[in-house]
GROMACS .gro file of C-alpha atoms in nm:
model
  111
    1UNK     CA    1  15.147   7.726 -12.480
    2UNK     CA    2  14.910   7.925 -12.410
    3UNK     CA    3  14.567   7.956 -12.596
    4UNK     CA    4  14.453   8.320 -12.472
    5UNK     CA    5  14.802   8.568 -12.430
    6UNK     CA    6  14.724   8.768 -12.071
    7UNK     CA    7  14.715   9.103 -12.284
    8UNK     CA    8  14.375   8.976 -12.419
    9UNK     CA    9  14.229   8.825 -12.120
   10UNK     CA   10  13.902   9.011 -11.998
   11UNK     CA   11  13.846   9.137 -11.666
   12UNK     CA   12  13.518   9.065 -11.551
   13UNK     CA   13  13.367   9.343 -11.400
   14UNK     CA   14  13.071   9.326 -11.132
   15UNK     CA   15  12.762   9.587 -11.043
   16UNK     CA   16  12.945   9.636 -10.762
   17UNK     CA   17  13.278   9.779 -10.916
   18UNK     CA   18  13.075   9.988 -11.182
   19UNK     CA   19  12.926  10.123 -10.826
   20UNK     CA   20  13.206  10.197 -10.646
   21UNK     CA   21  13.346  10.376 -10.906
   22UNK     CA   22  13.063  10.574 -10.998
   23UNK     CA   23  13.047  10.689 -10.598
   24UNK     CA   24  13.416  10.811 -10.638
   25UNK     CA   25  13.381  11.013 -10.923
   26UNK     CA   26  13.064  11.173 -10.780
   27UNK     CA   27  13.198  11.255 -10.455
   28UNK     CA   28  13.448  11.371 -10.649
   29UNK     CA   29  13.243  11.646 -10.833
   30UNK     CA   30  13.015  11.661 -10.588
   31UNK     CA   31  12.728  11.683 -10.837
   32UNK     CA   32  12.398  11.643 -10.710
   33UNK     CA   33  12.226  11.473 -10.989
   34UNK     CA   34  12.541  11.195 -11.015
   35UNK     CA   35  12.498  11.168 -10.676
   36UNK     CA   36  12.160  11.077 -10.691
   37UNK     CA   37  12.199  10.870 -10.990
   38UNK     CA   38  12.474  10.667 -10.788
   39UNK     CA   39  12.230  10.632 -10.462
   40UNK     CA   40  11.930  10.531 -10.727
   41UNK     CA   41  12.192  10.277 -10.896
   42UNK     CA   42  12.279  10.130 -10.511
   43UNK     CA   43  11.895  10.066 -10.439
   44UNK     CA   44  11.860   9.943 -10.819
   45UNK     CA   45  12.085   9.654 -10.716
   46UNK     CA   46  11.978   9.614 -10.317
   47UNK     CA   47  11.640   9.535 -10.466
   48UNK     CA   48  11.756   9.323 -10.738
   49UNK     CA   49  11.930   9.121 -10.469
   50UNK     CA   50  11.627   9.095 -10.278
   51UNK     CA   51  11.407   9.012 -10.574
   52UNK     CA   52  11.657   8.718 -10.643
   53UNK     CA   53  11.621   8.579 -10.307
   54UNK     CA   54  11.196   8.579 -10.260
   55UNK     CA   55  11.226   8.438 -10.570
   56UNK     CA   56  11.464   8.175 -10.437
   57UNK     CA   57  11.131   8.057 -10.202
   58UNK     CA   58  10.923   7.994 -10.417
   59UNK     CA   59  10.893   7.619 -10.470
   60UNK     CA   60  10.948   7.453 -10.841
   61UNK     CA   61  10.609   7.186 -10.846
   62UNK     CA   62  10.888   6.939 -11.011
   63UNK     CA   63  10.603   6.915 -11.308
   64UNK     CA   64  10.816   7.140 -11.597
   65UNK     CA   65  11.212   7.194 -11.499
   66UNK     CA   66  11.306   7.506 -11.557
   67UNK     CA   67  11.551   7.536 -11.809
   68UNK     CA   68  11.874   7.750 -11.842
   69UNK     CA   69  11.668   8.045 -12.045
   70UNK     CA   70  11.427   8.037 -11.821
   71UNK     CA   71  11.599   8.079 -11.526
   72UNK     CA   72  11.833   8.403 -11.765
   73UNK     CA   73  11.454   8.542 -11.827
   74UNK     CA   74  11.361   8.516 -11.472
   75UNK     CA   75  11.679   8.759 -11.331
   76UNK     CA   76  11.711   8.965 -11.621
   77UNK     CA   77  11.325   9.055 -11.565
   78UNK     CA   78  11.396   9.091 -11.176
   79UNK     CA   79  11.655   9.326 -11.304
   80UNK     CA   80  11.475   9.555 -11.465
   81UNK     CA   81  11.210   9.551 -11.224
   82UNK     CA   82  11.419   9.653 -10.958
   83UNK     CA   83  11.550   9.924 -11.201
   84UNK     CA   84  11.181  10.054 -11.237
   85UNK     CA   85  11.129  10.042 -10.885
   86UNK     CA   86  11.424  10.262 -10.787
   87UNK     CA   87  11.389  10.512 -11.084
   88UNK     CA   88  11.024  10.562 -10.968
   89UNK     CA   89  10.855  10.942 -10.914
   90UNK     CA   90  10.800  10.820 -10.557
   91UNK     CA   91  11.151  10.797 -10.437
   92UNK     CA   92  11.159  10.362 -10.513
   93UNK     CA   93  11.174  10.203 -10.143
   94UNK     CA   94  11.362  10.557  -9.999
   95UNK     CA   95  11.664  10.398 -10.005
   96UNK     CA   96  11.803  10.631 -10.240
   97UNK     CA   97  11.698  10.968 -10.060
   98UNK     CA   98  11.853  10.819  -9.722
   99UNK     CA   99  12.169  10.726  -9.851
  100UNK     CA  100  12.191  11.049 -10.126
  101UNK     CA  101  12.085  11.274  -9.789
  102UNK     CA  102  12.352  11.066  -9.562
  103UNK     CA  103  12.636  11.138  -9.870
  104UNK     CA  104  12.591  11.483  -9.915
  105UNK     CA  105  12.592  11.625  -9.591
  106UNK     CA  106  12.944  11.418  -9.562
  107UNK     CA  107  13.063  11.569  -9.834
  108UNK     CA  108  12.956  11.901  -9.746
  109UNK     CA  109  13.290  12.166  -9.600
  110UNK     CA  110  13.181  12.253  -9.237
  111UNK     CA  111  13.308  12.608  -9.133
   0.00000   0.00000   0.00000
């Protein structure tokens, strides 16, 4: 017997799915501003990723574990870090412009 039915079980989703399907229905409409919203999201999580991992080298002194909601604190701000780096008036890292640029000229009709 089971406790949860498979009608109610949750799918988790990932940054990455709520990506890919935010690509597809841009390229879809082949709006600019989605477009660039989508290439801003991408860079949003590249540089959460990489915030993650510098943070990964920096040594604990051992003194004061860090605890569970310390560690939650520590990615959620990362997070939104990253999120105010990419969304910033000077383009975030340029990832975004490269990959928006790159995107629309594929999607462009060549005649």
């Amino acid at each position: 017997m089971e406790i949860f039915p498979n009608s109610f079980m949750m799918q988790k989703t990932t940054d990455e799915d709520i990506l890919q399907k935010k690509i597809e229905n841009a390229s879809k409409d082949m709006k600019d501003e989605e477009l660039m919203d989508v290439c801003k999201d991408f860079e949003s999580i590249f540089v959460h990723m990489m915030l993650k991992e510098m943070r990964k080298t920096i040594p604990d002194d051992g003194f004061i574990e860090k605890s569970t909601a310390t560690k939650i604190f520590e990615d959620m701000f990362d997070e939104e870090m990253a999120k105010r780096i990419s969304d910033s008036e000077e383009d975030g890292i340029g990832i975004a412009k490269m990959l928006y640029d790159q995107l629309k000229n594929q999607n462009t009709i060549k005649i």
